[in-house]
CSV table of C-alpha atoms in Angstrom, one decimal:
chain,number,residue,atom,x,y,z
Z,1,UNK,CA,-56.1,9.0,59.0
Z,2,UNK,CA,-57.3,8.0,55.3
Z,3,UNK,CA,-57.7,4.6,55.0
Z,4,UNK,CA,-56.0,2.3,52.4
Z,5,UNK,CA,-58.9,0.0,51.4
Z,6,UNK,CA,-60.3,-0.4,48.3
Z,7,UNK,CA,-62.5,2.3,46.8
Z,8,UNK,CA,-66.4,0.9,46.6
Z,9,UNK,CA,-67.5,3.6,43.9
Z,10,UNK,CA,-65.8,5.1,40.7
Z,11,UNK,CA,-66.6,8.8,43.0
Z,12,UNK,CA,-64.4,7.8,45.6
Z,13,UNK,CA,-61.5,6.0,43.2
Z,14,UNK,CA,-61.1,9.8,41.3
Z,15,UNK,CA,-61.3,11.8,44.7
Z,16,UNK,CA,-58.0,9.5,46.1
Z,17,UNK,CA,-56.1,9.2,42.6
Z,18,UNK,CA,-56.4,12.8,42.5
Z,19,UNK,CA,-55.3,13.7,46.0
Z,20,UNK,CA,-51.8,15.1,47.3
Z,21,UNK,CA,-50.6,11.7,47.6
Z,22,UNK,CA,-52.0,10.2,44.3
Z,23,UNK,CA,-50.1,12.8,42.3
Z,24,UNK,CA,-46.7,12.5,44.4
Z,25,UNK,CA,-46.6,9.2,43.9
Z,26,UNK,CA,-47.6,9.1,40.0
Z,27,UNK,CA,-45.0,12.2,39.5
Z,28,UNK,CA,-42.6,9.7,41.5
Z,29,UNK,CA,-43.2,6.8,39.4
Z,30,UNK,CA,-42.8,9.2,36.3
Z,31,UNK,CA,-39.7,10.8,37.2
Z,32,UNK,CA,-37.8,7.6,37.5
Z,33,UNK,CA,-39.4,6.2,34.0
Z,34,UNK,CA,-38.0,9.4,33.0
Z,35,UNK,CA,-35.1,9.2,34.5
Z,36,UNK,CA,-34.5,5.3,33.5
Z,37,UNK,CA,-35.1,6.4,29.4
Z,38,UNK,CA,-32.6,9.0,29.5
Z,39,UNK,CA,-29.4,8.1,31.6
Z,40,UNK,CA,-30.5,3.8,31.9
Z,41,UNK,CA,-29.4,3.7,35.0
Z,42,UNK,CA,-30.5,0.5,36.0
Z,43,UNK,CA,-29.0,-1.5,32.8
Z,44,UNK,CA,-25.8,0.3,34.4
Z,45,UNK,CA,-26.3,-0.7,37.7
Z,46,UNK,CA,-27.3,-4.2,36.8
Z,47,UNK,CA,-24.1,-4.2,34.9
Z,48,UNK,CA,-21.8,-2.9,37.6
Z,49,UNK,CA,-22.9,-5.5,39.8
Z,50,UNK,CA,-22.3,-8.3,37.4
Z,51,UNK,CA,-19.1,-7.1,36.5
Z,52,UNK,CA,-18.2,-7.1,40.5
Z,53,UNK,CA,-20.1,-10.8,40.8
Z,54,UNK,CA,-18.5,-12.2,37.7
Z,55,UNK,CA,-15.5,-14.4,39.3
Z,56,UNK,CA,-17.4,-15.7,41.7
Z,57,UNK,CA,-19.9,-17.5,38.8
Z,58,UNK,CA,-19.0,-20.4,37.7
Z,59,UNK,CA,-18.7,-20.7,33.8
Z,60,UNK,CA,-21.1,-24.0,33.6
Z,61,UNK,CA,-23.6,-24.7,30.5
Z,62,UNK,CA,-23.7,-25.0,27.1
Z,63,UNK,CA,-24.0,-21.8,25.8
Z,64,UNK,CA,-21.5,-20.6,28.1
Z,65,UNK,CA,-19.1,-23.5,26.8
Z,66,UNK,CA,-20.1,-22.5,22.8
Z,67,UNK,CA,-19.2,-19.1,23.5
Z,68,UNK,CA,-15.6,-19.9,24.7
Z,69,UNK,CA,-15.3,-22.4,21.9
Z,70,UNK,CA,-15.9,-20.0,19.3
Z,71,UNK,CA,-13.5,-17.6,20.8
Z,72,UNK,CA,-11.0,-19.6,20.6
Z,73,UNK,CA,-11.8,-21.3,17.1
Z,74,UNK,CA,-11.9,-17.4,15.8
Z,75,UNK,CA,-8.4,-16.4,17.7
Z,76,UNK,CA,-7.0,-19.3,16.2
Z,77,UNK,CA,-7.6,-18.7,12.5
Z,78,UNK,CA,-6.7,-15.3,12.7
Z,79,UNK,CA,-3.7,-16.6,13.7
Z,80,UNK,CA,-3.6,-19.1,10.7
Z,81,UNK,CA,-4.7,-16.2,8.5
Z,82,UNK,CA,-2.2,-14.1,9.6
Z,83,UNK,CA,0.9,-16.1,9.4
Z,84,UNK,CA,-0.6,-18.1,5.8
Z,85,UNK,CA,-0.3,-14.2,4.4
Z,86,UNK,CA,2.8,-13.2,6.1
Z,87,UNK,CA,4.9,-16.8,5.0
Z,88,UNK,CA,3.2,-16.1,1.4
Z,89,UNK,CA,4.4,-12.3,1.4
Z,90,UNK,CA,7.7,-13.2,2.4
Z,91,UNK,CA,8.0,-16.0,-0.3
Z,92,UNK,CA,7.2,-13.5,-2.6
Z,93,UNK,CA,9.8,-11.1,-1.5
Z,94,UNK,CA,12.7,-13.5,-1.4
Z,95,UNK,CA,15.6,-12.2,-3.8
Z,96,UNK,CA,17.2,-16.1,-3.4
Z,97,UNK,CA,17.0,-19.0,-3.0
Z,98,UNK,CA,18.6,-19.3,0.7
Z,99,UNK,CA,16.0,-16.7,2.1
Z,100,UNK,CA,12.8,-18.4,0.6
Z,101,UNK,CA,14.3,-21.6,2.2
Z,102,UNK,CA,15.6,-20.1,5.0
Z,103,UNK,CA,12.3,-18.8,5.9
Z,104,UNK,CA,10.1,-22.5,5.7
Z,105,UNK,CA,8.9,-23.1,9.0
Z,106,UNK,CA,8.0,-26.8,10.1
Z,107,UNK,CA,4.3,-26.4,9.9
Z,108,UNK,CA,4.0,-23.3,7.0
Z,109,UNK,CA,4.7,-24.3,3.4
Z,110,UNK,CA,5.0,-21.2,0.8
Z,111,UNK,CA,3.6,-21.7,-2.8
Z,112,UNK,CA,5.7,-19.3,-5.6
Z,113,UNK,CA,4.9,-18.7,-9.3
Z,114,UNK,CA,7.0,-20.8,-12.0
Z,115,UNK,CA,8.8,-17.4,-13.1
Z,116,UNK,CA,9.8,-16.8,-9.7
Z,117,UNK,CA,11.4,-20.0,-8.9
Z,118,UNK,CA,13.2,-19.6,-12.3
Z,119,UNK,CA,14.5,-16.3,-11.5
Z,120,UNK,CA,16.0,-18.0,-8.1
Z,121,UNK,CA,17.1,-21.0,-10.0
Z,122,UNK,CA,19.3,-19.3,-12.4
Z,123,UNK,CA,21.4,-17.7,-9.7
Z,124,UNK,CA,23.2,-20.6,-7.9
Z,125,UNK,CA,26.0,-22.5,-9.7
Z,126,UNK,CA,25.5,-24.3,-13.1
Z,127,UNK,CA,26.4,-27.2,-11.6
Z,128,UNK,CA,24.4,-26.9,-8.4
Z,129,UNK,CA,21.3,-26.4,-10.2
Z,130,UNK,CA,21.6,-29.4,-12.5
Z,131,UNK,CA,21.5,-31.4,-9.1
Z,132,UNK,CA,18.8,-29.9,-8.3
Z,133,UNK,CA,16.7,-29.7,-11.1
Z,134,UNK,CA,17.7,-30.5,-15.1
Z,135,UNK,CA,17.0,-27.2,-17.0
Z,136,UNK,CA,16.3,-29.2,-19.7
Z,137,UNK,CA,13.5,-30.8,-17.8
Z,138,UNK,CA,12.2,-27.4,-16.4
Z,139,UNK,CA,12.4,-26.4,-20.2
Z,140,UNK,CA,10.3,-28.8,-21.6
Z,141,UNK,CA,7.6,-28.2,-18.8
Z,142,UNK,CA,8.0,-24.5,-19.4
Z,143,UNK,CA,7.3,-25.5,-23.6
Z,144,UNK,CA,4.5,-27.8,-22.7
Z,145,UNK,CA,2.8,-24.4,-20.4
Z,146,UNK,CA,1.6,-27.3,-18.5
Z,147,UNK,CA,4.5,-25.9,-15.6
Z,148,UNK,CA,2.5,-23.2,-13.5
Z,149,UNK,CA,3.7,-23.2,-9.8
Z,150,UNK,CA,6.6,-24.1,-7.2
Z,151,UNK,CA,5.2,-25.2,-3.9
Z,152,UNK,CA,8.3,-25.7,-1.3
Z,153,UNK,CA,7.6,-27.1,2.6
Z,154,UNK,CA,10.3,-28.2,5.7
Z,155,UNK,CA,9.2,-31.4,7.2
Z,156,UNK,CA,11.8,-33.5,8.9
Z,157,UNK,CA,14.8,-32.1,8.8
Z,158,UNK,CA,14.3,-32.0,5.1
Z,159,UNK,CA,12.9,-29.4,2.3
Z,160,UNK,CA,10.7,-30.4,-0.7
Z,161,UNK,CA,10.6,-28.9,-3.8
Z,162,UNK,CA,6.9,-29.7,-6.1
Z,163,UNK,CA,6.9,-28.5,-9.5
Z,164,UNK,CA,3.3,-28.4,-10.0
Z,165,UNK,CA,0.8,-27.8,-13.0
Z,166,UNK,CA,-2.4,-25.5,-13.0
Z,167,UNK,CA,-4.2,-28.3,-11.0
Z,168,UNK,CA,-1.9,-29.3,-8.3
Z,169,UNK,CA,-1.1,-32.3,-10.3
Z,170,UNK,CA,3.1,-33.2,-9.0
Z,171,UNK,CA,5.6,-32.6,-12.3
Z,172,UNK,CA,8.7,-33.1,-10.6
Z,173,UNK,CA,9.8,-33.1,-7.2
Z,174,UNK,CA,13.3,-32.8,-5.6
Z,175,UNK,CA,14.1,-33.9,-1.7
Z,176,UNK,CA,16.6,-32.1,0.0
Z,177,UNK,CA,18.6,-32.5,3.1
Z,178,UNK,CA,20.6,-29.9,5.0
Z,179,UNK,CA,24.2,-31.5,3.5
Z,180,UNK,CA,22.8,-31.3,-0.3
Z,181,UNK,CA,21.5,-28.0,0.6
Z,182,UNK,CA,25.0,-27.0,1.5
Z,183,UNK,CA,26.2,-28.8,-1.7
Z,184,UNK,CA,24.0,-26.5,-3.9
Z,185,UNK,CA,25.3,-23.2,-2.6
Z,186,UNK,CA,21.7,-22.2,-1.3
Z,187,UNK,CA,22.3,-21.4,2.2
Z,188,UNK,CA,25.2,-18.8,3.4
Z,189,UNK,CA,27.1,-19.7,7.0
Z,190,UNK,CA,29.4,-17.5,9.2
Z,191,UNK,CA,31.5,-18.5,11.6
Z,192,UNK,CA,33.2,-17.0,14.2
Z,193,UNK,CA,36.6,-18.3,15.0
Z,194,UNK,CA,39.6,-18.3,12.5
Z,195,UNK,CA,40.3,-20.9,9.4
Z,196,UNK,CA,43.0,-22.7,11.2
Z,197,UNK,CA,40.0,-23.9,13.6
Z,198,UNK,CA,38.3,-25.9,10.6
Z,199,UNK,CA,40.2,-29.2,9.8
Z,200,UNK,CA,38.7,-29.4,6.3
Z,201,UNK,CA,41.1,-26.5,5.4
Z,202,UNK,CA,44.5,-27.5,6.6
Z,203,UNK,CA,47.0,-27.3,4.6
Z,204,UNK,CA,45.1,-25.2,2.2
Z,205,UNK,CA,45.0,-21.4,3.5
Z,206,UNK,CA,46.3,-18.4,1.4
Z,207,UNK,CA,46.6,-14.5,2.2
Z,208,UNK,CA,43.0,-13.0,0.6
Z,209,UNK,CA,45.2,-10.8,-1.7
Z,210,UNK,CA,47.1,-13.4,-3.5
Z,211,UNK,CA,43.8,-15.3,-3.7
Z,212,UNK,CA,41.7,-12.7,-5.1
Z,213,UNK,CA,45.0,-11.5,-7.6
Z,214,UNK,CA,45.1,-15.2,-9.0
Z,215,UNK,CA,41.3,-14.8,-9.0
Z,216,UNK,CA,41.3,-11.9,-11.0
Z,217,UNK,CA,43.5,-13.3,-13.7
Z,218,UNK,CA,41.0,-15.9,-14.5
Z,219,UNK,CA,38.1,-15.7,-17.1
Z,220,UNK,CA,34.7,-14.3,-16.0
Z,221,UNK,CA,33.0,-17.5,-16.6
Z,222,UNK,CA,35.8,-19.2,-14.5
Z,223,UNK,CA,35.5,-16.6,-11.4
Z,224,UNK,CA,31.9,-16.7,-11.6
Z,225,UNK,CA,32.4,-20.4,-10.9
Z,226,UNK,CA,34.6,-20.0,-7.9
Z,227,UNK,CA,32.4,-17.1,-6.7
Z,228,UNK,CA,29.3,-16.7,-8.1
Z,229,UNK,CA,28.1,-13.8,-5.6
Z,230,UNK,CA,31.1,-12.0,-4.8
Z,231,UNK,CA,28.7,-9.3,-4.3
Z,232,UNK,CA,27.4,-11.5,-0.6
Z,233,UNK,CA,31.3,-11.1,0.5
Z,234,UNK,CA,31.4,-6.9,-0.2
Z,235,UNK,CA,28.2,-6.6,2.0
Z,236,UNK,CA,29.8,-8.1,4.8
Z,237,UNK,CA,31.2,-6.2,7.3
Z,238,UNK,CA,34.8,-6.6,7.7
Z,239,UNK,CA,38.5,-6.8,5.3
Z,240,UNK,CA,39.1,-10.5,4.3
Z,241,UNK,CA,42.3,-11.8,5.5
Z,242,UNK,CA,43.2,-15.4,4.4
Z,243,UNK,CA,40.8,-17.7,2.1
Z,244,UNK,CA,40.6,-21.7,3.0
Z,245,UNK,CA,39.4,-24.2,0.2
Z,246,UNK,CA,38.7,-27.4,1.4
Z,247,UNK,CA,39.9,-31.1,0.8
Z,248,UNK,CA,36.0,-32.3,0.0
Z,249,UNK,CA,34.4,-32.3,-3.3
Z,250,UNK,CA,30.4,-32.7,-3.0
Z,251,UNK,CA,28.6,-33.1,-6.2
Z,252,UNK,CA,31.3,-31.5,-8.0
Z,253,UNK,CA,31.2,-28.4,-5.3
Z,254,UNK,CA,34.2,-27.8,-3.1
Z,255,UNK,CA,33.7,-25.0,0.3
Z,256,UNK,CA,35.8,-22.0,0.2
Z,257,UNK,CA,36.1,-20.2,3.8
Z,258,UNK,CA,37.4,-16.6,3.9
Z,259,UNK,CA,38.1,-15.3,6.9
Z,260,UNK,CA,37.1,-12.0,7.7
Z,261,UNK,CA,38.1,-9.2,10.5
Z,262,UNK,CA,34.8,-7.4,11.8
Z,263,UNK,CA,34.1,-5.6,14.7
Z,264,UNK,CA,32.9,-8.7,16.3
Z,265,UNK,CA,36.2,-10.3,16.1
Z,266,UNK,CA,37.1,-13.3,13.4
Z,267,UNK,CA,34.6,-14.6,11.5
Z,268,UNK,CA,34.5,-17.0,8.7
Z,269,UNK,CA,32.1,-16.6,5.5
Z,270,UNK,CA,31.3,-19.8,4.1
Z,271,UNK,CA,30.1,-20.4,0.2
Z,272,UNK,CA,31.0,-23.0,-2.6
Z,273,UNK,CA,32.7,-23.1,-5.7
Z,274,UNK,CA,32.7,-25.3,-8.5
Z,275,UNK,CA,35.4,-27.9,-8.6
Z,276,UNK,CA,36.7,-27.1,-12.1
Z,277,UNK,CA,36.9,-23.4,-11.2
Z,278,UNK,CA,38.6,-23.8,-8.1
Z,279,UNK,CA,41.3,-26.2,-9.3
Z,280,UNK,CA,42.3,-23.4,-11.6
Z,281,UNK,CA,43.0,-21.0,-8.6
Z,282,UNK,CA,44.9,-23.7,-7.2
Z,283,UNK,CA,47.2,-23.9,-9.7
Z,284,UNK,CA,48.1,-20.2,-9.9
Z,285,UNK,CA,48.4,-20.5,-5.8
Z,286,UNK,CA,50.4,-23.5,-6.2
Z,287,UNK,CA,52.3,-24.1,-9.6
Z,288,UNK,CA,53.7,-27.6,-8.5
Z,289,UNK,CA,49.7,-28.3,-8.8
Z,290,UNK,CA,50.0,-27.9,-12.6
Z,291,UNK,CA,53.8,-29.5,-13.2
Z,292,UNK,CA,53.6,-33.2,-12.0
Z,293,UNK,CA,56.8,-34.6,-11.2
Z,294,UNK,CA,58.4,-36.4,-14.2
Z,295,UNK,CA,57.7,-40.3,-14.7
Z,296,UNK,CA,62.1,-40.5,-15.7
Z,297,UNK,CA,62.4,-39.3,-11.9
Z,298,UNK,CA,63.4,-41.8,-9.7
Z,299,UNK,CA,64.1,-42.0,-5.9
Z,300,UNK,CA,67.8,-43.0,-4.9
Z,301,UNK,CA,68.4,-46.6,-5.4
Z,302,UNK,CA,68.2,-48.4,-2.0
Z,303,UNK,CA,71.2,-50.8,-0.7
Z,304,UNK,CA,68.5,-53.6,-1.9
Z,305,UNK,CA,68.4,-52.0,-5.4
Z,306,UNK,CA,72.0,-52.4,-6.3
């Protein structure tokens, strides 16, 4: 039996590394080099066995802890990325000013260009826009060129409007609750149920075709100011049955409610008309409106009286 000592001379070192079991064993140790190169096998099986082991590891140490904290800052301002582009797209897509304001959330504002904000302003009532901002004062900013941007956030229950120069710098700003946003026509409601559910229109209820007939006899600038989107009430679904106008005047805006038939059922489209407009419909609906009794008519004298 060969023995495994050390070799005392460089004569007997060659005569065992070139034996039968010398080369076996170097062709061994080169087939699995060979072997490790080509498929690396052992990164895999290292892997493999981490993967299985992993759960069982606690997640302890700094560089464990930076690596989850990074993770989660980078997840997080995608996010922030994301919706920042998606609020700013959708600012820039609005077609009125309901939707861009509809579409503020709490914690996103949305910044527009001056000609944009002037394109929504001009479509809400005259007088629903001088509440909100003077045209003469947007004018003069406009003439100055020092106007340049609209930035617009929710906080509060309440929307903010910043008229604001190439530098940020605050023009004019406007403070809105969800009652003035009513007031100024901005925001469009629908609700189910019929007119004679809303108190505010008692006592005030026409059939739609006599409505829109008396409507129809008015001047453009004067149905304009009772419906300055009529186009809103053909896009609805449904045939409108009965309009309400109500009893409250708000900055110089009364509500109108028509009442519509759907497939849902009875709904009600809410908007707002200028008061001057709608007193003018009034009066065709009700021509006692426009003849006041006379001041010679007197009640029957009273036992008292005579």
């Amino acid at each position: 039996m060969p023995t495994w000592s050390e070799p005392q001379d460089l004569k007997t070192w060659m005569a065992r590394g070139l034996s039968l079991r010398g080369i076996v064993l170097f062709l061994s140790v080169l087939a699995v080099l060979i072997s490790e190169v080509r498929f690396s096998w052992v990164e895999v099986l290292v892997g493999r066995y981490l993967t299985v082991t992993n759960s069982h590891r606690p997640e302890l140490g700094s560089v464990w802890e930076q690596g989850r904290l990074k993770q989660v800052a980078t997840q997080t301002l995608e996010q922030m990325v994301t919706q920042q582009l998606t609020a700013q797209r959708e600012a820039r897509e609005a077609t009125s000013l309901a939707q861009l304001i509809d579409g503020l959330s709490a914690s996103q504002g949305a910044m527009i260009s001056a000609a944009q904000f002037k394109s929504l302003y001009v479509q809400i009532p005259e007088a629903a826009a001088r509440n909100l901002f003077s045209p003469i004062l947007m004018l003069r900013i406009s003439a100055e060129k020092s106007w340049d941007r609209v930035y617009m956030e929710r906080e509060n229950g309440q929307v903010g409007i910043y008229l604001l120069d190439r530098s940020n710098n605050v023009l004019s700003y406007k403070t809105l609750t969800d009652e003035q946003l009513k007031s100024t026509g901005t925001e469009t409601h629908i609700l189910a149920g019929v007119l004679d559910d809303q108190p505010e229109f008692a006592g005030r209820i026409y059939p739609a075709d006599r409505f829109f007939m008396a409507l129809d006899t008015l001047a453009p600038e004067t149905q304009r100011g009772v419906l300055y989107q009529p186009g809103n009430l053909l896009a609805a679904q449904g045939i409108p049955l009965r309009v309400g106008i109500s009893d409250e005047v708000d900055a110089d805006m009364i509500r109108i409610g028509i009442e519509m038939d759907t497939p849902q059922g009875r709904q009600i489209v809410l908007t707002t008309g200028q008061e001057w407009a709608v007193w003018q419909v009034r009066t065709l609906l009700e021509p006692r409106l426009s003849n006041p009794p006379s001041s010679k008519m007197r009640w029957p004298l009273s036992r008292e009286d005579r």
